[in-house]
Coordinates of C-alpha atoms and ligand atoms in Angstrom, one line a residue:
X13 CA -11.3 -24.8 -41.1
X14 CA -12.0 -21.2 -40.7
X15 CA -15.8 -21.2 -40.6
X16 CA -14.8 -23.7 -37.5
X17 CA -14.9 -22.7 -33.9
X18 CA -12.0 -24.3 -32.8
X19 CA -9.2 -22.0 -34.2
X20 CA -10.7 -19.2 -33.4
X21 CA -11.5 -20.5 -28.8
X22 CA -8.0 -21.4 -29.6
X23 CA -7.0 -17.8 -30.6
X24 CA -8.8 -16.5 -27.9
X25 CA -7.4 -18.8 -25.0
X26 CA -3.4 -18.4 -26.4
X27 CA -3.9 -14.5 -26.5
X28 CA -5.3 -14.6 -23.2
X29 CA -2.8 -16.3 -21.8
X30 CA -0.1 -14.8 -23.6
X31 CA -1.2 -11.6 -21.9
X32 CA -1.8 -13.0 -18.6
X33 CA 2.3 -14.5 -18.1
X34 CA 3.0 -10.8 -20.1
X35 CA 1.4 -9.1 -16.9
X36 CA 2.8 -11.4 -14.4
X37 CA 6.3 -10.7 -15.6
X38 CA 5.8 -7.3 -15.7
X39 CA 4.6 -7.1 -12.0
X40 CA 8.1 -9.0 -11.1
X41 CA 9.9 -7.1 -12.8
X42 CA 8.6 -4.3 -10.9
X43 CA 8.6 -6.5 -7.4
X44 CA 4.7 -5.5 -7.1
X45 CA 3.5 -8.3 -4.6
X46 CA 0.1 -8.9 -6.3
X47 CA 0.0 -9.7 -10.2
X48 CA -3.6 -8.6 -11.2
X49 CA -5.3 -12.1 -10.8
X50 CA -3.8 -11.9 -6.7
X51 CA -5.1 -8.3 -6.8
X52 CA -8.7 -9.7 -8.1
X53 CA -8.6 -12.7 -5.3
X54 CA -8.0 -10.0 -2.4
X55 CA -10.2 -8.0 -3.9
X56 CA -12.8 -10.2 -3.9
X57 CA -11.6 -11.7 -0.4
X58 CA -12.2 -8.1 1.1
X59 CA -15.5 -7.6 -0.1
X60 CA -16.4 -11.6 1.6
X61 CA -19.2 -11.4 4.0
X62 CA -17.3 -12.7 6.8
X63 CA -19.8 -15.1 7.5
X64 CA -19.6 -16.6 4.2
X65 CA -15.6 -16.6 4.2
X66 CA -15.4 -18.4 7.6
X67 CA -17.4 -21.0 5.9
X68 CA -15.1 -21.2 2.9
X69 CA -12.5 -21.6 5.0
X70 CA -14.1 -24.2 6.9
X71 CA -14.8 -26.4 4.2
X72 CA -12.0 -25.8 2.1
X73 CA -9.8 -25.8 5.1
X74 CA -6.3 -24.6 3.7
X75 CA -7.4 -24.6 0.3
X76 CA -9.8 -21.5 0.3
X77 CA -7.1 -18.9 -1.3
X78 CA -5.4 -21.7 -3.9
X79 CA -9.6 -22.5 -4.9
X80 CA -10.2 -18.9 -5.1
X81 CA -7.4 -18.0 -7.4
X82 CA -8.0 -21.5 -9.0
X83 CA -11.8 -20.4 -9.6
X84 CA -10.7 -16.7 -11.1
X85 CA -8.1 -18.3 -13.4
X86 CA -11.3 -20.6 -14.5
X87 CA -13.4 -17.7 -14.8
X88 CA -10.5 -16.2 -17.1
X89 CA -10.2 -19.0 -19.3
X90 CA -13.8 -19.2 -20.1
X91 CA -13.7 -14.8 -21.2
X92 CA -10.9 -15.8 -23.3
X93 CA -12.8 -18.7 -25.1
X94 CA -15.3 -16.5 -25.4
X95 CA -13.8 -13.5 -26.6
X96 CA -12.4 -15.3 -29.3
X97 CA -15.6 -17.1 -30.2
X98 CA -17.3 -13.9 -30.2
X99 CA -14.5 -12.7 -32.8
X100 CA -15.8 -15.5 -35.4
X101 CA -18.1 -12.6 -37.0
X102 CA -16.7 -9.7 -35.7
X103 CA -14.0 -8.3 -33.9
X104 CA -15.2 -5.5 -32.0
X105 CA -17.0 -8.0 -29.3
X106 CA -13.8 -9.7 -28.2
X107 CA -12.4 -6.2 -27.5
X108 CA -15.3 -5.9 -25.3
X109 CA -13.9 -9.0 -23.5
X110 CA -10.8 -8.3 -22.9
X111 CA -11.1 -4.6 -22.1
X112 CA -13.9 -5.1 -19.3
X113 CA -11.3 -8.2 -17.7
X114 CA -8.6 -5.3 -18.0
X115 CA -10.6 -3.0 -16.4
X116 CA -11.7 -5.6 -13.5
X117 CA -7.8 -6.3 -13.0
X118 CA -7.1 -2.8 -12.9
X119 CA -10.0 -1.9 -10.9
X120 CA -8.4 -4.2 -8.1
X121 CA -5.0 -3.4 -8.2
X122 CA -6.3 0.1 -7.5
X123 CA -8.1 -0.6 -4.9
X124 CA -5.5 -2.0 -2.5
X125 CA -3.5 -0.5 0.1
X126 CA -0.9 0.9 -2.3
X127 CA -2.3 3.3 -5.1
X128 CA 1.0 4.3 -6.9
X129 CA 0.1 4.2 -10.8
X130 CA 3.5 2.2 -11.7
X131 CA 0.9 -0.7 -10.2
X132 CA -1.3 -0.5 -13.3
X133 CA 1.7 -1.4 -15.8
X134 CA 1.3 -5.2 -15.6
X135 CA -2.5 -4.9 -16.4
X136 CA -1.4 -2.3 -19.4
X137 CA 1.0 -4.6 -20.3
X138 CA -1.3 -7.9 -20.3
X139 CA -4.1 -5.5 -22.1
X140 CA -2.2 -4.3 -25.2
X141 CA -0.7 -8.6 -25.5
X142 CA -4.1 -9.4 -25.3
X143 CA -5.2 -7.2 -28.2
X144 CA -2.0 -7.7 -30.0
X145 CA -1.9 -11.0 -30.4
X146 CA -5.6 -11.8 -30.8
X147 CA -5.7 -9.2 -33.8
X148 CA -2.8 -11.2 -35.2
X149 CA -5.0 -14.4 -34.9
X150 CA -7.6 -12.7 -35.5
X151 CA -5.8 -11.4 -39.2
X152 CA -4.4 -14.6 -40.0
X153 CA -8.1 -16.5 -40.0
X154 CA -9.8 -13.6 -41.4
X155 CA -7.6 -13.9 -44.5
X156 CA -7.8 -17.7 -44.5
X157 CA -11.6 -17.5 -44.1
X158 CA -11.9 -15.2 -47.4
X159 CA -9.4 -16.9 -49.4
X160 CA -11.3 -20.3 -48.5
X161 CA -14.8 -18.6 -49.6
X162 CA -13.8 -16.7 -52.6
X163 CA -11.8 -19.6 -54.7
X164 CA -14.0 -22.4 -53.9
X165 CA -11.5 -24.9 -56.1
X166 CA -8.4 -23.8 -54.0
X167 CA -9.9 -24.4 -50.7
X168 CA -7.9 -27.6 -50.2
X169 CA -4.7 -26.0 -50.3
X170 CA -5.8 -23.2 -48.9
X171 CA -7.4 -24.4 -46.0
X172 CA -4.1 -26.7 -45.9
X173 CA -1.8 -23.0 -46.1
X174 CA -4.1 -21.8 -43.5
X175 CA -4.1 -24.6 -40.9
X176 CA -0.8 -24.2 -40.9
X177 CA 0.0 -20.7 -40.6
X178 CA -2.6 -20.7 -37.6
X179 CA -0.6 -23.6 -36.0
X180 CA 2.5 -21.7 -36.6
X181 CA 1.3 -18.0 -35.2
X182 CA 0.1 -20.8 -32.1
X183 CA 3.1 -22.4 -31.7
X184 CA 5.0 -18.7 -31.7
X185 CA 2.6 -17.4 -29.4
X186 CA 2.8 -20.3 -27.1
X187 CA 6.5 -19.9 -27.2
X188 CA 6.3 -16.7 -26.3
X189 CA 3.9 -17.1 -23.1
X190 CA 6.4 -19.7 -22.0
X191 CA 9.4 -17.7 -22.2
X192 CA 7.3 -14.6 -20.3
X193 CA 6.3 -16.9 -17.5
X194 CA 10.2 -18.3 -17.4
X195 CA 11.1 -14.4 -17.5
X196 CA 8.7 -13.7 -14.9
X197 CA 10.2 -16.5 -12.4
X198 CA 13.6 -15.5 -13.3
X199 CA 12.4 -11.2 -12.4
X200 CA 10.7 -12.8 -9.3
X201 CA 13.5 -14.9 -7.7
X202 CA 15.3 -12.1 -5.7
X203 CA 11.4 -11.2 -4.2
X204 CA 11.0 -15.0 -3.4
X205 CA 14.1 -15.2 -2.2
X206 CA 13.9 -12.0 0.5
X207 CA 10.7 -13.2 1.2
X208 CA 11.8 -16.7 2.1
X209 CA 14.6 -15.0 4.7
X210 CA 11.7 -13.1 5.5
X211 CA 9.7 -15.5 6.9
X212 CA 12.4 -17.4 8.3
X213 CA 13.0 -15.2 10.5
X214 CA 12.6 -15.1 14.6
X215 CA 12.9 -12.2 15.8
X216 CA 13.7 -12.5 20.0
X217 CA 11.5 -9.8 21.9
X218 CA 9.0 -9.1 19.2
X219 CA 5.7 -9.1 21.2
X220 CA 2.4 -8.7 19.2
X221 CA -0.1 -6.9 22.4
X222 CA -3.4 -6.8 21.8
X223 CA -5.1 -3.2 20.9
X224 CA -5.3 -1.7 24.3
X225 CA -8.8 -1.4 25.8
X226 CA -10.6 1.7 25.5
X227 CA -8.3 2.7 22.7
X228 CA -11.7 1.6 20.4
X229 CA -14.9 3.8 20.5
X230 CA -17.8 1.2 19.3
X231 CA -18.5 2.5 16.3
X232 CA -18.4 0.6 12.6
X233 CA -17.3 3.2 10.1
X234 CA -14.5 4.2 11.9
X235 CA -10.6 3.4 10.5
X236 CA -9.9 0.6 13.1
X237 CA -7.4 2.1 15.4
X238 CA -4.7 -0.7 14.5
X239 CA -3.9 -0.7 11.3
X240 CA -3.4 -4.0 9.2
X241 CA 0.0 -4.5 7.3
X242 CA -2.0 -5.0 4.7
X243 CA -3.9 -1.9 4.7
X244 CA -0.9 0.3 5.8
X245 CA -1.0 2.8 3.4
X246 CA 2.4 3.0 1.5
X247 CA 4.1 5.7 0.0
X248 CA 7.9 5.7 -2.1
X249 CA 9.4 6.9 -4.9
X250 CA 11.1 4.0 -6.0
X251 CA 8.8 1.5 -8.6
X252 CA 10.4 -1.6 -7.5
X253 CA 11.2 -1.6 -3.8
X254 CA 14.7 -2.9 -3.0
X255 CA 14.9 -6.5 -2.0
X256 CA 17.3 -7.2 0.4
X257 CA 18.3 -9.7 2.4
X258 CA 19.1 -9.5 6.2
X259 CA 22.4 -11.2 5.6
X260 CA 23.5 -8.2 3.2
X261 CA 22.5 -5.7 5.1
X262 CA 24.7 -3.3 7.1
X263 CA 24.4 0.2 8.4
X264 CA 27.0 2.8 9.0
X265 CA 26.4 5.8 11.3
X266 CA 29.5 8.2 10.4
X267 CA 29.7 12.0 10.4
X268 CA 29.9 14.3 13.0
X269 CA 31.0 11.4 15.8
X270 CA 33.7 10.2 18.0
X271 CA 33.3 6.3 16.8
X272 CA 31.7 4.9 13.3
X273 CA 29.3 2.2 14.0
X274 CA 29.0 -0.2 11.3
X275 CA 25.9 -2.8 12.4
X276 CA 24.9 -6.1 11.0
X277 CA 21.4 -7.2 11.2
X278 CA 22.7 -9.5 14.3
X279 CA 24.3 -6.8 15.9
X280 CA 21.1 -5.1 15.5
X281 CA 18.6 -7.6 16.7
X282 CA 20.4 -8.6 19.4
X283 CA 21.0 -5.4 21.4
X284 CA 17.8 -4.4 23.3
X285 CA 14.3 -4.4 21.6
X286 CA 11.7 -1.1 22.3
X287 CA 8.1 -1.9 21.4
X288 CA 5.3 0.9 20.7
X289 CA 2.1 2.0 19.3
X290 CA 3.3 4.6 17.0
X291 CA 1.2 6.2 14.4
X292 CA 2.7 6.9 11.0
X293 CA 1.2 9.9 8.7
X294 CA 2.4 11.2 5.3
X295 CA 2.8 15.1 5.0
X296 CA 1.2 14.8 1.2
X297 CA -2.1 13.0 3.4
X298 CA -5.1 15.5 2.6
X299 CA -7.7 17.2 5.3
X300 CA -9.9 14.1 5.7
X301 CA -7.3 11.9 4.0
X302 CA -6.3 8.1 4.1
X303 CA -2.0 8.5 3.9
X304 CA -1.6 7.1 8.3
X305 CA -1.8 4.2 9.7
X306 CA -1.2 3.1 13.3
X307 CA 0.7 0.1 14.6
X308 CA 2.9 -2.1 16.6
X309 CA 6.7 -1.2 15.8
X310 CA 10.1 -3.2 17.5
X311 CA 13.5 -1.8 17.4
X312 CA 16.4 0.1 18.5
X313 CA 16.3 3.2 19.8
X314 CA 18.2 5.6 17.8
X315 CA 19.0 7.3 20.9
X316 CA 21.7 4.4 22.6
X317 CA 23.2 4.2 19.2
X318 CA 23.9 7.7 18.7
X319 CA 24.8 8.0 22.1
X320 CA 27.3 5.0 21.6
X321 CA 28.5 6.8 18.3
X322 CA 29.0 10.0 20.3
X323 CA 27.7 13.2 18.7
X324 CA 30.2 16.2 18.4
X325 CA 29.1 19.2 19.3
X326 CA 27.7 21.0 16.1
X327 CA 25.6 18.7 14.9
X328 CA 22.1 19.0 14.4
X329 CA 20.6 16.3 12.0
X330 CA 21.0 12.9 10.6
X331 CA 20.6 12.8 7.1
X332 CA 19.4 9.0 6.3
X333 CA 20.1 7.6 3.2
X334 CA 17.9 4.3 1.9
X335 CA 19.4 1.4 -0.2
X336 CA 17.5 2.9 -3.1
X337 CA 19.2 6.2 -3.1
X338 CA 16.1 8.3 -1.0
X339 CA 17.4 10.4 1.5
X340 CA 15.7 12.3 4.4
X341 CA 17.3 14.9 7.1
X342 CA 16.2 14.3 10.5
X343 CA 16.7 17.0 13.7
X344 CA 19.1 15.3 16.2
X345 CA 16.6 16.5 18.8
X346 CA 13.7 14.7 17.7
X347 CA 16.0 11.3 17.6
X348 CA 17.8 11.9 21.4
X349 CA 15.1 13.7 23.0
X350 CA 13.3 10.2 25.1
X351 CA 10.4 9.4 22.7
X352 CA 10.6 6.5 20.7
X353 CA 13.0 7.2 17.8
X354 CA 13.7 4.2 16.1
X355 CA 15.0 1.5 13.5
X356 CA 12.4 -0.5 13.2
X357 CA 12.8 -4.3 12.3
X358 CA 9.3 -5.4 13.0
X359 CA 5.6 -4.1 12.4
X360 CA 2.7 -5.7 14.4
X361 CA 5.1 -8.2 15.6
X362 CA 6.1 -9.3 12.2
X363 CA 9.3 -8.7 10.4
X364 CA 8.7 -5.3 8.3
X365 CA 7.1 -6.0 4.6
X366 CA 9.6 -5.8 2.3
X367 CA 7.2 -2.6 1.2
X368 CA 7.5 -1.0 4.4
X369 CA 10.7 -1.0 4.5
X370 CA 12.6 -4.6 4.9
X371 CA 15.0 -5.4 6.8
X372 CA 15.2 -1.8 8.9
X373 CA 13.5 1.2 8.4
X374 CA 13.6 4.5 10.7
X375 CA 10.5 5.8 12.7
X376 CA 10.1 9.1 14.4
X377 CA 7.3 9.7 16.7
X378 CA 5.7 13.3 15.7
X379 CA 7.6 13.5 12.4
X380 CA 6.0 13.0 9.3
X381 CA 7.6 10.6 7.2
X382 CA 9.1 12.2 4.1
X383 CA 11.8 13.5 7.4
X384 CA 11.9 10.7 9.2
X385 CA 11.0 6.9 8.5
X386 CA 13.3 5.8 6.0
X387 CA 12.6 2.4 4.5
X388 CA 15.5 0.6 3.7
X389 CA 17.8 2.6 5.8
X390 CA 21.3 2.1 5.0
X391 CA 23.0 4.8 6.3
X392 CA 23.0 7.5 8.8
X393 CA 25.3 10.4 8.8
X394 CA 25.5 13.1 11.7
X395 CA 25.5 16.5 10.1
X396 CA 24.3 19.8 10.0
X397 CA 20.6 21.3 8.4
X398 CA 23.3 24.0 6.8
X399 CA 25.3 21.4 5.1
X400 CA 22.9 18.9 2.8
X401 CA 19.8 18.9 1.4
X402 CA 17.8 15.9 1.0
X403 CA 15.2 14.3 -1.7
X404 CA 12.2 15.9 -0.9
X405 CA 13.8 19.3 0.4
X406 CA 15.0 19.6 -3.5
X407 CA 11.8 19.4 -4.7
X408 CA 10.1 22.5 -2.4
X409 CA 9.4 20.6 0.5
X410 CA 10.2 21.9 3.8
X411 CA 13.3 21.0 5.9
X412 CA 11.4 20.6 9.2
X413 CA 8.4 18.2 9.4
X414 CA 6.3 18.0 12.5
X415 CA 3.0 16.5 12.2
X416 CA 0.6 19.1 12.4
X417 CA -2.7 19.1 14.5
X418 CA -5.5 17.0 12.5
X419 CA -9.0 15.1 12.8
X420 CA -11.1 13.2 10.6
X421 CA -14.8 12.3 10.5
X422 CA -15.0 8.6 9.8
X423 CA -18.8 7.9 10.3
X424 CA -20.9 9.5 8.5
X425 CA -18.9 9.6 4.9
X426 CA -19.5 12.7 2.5
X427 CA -22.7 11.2 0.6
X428 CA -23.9 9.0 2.8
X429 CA -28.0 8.7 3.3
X430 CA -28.6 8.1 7.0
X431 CA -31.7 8.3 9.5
X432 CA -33.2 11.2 10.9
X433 CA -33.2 11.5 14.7
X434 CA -30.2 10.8 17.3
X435 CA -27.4 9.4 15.4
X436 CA -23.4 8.7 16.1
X437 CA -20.6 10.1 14.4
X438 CA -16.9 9.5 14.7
X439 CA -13.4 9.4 13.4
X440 CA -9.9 9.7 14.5
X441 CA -7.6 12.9 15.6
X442 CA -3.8 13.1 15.9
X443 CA -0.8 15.0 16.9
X444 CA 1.6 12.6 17.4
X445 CA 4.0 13.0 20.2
X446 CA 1.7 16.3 21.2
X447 CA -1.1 13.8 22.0
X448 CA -4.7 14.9 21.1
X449 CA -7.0 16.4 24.6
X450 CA -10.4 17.3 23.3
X451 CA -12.5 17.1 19.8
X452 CA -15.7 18.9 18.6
X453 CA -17.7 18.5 15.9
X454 CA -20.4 20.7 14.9
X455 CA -23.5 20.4 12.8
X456 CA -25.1 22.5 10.3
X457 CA -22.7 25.9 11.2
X458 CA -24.2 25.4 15.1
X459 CA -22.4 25.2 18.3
X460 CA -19.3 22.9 18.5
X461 CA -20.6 19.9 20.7
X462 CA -17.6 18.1 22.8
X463 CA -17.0 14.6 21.8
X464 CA -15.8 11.1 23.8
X465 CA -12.3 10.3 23.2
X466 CA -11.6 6.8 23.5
X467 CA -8.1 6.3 25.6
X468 CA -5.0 6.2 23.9
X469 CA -1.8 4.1 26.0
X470 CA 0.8 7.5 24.8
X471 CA 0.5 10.7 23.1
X472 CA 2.3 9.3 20.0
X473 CA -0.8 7.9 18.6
X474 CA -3.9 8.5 17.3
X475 CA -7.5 9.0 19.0
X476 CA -10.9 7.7 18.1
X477 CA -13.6 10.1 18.8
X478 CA -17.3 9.8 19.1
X479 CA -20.7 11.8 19.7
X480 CA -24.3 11.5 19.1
X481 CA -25.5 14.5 17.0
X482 CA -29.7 15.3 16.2
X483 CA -30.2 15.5 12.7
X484 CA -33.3 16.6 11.3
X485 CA -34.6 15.4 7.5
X486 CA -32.9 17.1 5.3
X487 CA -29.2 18.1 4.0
X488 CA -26.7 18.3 6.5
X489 CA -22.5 19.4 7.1
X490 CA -20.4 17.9 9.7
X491 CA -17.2 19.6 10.6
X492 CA -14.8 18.2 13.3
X493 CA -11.6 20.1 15.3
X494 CA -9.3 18.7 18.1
X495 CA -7.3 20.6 20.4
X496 CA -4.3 19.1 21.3
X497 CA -2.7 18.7 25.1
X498 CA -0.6 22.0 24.8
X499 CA -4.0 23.5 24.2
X500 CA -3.9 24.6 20.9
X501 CA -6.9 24.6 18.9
X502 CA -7.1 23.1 15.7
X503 CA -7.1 26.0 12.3
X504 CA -9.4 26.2 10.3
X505 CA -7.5 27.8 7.8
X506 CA -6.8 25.5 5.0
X507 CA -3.1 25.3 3.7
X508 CA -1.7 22.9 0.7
X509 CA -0.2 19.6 1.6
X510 CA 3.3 21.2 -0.1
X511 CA 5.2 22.3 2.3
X512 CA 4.9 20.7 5.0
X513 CA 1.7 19.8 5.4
X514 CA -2.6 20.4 5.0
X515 CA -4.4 22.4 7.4
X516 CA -8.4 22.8 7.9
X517 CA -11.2 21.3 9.4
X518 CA -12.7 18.1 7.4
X519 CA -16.1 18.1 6.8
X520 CA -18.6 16.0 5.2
X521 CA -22.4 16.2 3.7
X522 CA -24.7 14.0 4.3
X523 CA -27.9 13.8 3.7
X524 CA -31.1 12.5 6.8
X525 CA -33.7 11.0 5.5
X526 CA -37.3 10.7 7.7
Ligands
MTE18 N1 13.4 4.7 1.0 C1 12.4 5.5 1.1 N2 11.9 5.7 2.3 C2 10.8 6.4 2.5 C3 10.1 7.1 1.4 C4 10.7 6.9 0.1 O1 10.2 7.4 -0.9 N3 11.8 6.1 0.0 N4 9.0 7.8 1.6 C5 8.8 8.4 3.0 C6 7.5 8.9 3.1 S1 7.1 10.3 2.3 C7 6.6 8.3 4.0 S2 5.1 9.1 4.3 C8 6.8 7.0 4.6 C9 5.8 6.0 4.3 O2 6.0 4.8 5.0 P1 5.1 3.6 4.6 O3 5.2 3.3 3.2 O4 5.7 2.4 5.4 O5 3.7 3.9 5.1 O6 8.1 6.5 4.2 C10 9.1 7.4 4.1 N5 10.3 6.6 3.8
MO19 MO1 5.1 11.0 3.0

């Protein structure tokens, strides 16, 4: 039977399966939304002409994503077949197989919106299964195959032993995948079941605008100024994010104040909504970096709650705590002072992902996050600076976080090959709650050359900026600065993300080709 294909497809397809339900438990375990095969589909969704999507979707109707991870799962079946084919003669080839599927799986998961490395476990996990239990097969014919060639007269028996140890180390492995899917289901009930609530939800007073007018310089290349959920970059410390349903939820605001408030999600959602563009940026983002988004937030003001909690006198900060035990200290001013300080219950008119933060997170206008937008937010106390500290202030971070004064060049990128002759270059610039009054870019170490800035509807977002530059053949820098609307310019001086934020002027080289 050994000198047979069958056994040794069969091998191939159990271990591959084995280590796909291995890898979906593991993501479920850790609540990651996409297993790798999901992170493969929306991989392969985002990089869709859109031309040949919409006619997917027009022919499949509904069915276009089920087909797609239908078609990938096919796809996976047929490597796994052949990786153990391949293995008939030698092993090495089926390593091949199932390290370049890893490597796709793990390609994709990286290349979504969040990029922690806890998100490569499950493809790990599924990669060492998949080796582990093929070399197992792989042992078990080997051995029959030799002892069935060598002693010609045993053959019968042997080939007999062998069938059945293979059906034995089939039936284990078998067993095995079907108690990791179970596992899996089990690990991913609490996700399913948030998410269910989730989308149950109405939220009264959630608007979804549409991106204001003007806000958009015409230029592909540039980060649109509305930011996807999807693509929202996302940044915790936690590995799975908490899962909790609106029903459980409460928050207490305690401290330095006249009354406790202690809010249910219905208390919360049915005082008076406040909608705005607010644009969120991480102090760890790099000069010319990818950590801010921009979007649609609904809440609470902060503000009429504290006020209703009454604020002794004395206090200066708010030190948030999440459901997962992060904490963060925010200035009392920045939360009372009229700008749109809130908890957040919906994101681009959408209840908040559970990775951004479901059911209620905090969002400070001008803050950077690690001080102010606390996912998960559970608790507020009114305090002083002089009496905690917080996660990221006991780790050399600073206490104080304003956004600092920043700009990007989006169009051209750092490598790109372009045209010589009059060509258009833009990005984005932000100082959130400062608002953003002028950029320049300049070429080649030459004169800094004003650019257009598209119209923003408050200072608490950010600004698309545009200008056409000459470039002759050749190799070429691009440097961009903004000035914001209290005038300052822009430094140039670069400082470290730690502590409390990057400075400099992002550049990139490109190269104009006749
Ligand atoms: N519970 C919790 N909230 C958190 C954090 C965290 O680690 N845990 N990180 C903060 C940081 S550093 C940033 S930049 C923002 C990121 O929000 P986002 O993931 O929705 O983009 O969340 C903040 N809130
Ligand atoms: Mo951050």
């Amino acid at each position: 039977m050994t000198s047979s294909r069958i056994p040794w497809l069969l091998a191939g397809l159990a271990a591959g399966l084995a280590g796909l339900a291995t890898s979906a438990a593991t993501a479920a375990a850790l609540s990651v939304r996409e297993s790798p095969v999901i992170a493969v589909a929306e991989l392969v969704i985002r990089h869709t002409p859109g031309r040949v999507a919409e006619e997917a979707i027009q022919t499949l109707q509904f069915y276009d994503k089920p087909f797609l991870v239908g078609s990938i799962f096919v796809l996976l079946l047929g490597g796994f077949a052949l990786a153990g084919l391949l293995a008939r003669r030698r092993l090495w080839p089926a390593t091949v197989v199932f390290t370049v599927l890893a490597v796709i799986g793990g390609f994709a998961v990286l290349s979504g919106n969040e990029t922690s490395p806890s998100r490569l476990l499950p493809v790990l996990v599924g990669y060492v299964t998949w080796q582990v239990v093929f070399a197992w097969f792989a042992a078990g014919l080997a051995a029959a195959a030799s002892g069935g060639g060598g002693v010609a007269e045993a053959s019968e028996v042997g080939a007999g032993g062998s069938r059945r140890s293979f059906l034995l180390r089939l039936a284990a492995v078998g067993g095995g995948t079907v108690l990791a899917v179970a596992l899996g289901r089990l690990l991913g009930r609490d996700r399913e079941r948030v998410e269910a609530a989730r989308d149950l939800l109405r939220l009264d007073g959630v608007t979804m605008p549409k991106v204001p007018r003007g806000a958009v310089v015409d230029l592909k290349g540039v980060a649109p100024w509305r930011t996807d959920e999807a693509d929202f970059y996302v940044v915790h410390t936690v590995i799975a994010p908490p899962t909790l349903d609106p029903s459980e939820w409460r928050l207490r605001i305690h401290g330095l104040v006249e009354r406790e408030l202690d809010l249910s999600y219905q208390d919360l959602v049915g005082r008076q909504l406040t909608e705005a563009w607010v644009t969120l940026n991480c102090v760890s983002n790099p000069v010319g970096g990818d950590l801010i988004g921009n979007a649609w937030w609904s809440g609470v003001r902060l503000a009429d709650l504290l006020a209703e909690a009454g604020v002794r006198p004395g206090a200066d900060a708010v030190l948030q705590t999440s459901h997962d035990g992060w904490t963060c200290g925010t200035p009392i001013g920045a939360l009372m002072d009229g700008r749109d300080a809130m908890l957040a219950v919906a994101m681009n008119g959408q209840p908040l992902p559970i990775e951004h933060g479901f059911p209620v997170r905090t969002l400070v206008p001008g803050l950077y996050g690690f001080v102010s937008a606390c996912k998960w937010v559970v608790d507020l106390e009114v305090t002083r600076f002089a009496d905690f500290t917080a996660y990221w202030t006991d780790r050399g971070w600073s206490e104080q976080g304003p956004v600092k004064l920043a700009s990007r060049v989006d169009l051209p990128s750092s490598g790109d090959r372009v045209a010589a002759g009059s060509m258009r270059v833009g990005g984005s610039a932000w100082a959130q709650h400062t608002g953003i009054s002028a950029v320049e870019v300049q070429l080649d170490g030459g004169a800094w050359l004003p650019a257009t800035l598209a119209s923003v509807p408050s200072d608490d977002t950010w600004v698309q900026w545009a200008v056409d530059v000459d470039v002759e053949p050749g190799e070429h820098e691009l440097r961009v600065r903004a000035t914001d609307k209290r005038g300052q310019v822009q430094t140039g001086v670069r400082a470290d993300v730690i502590p409390d934020g990057a400075t400099g002027w992002h550049s990139v080289d490109f190269v104009a080709e006749s």
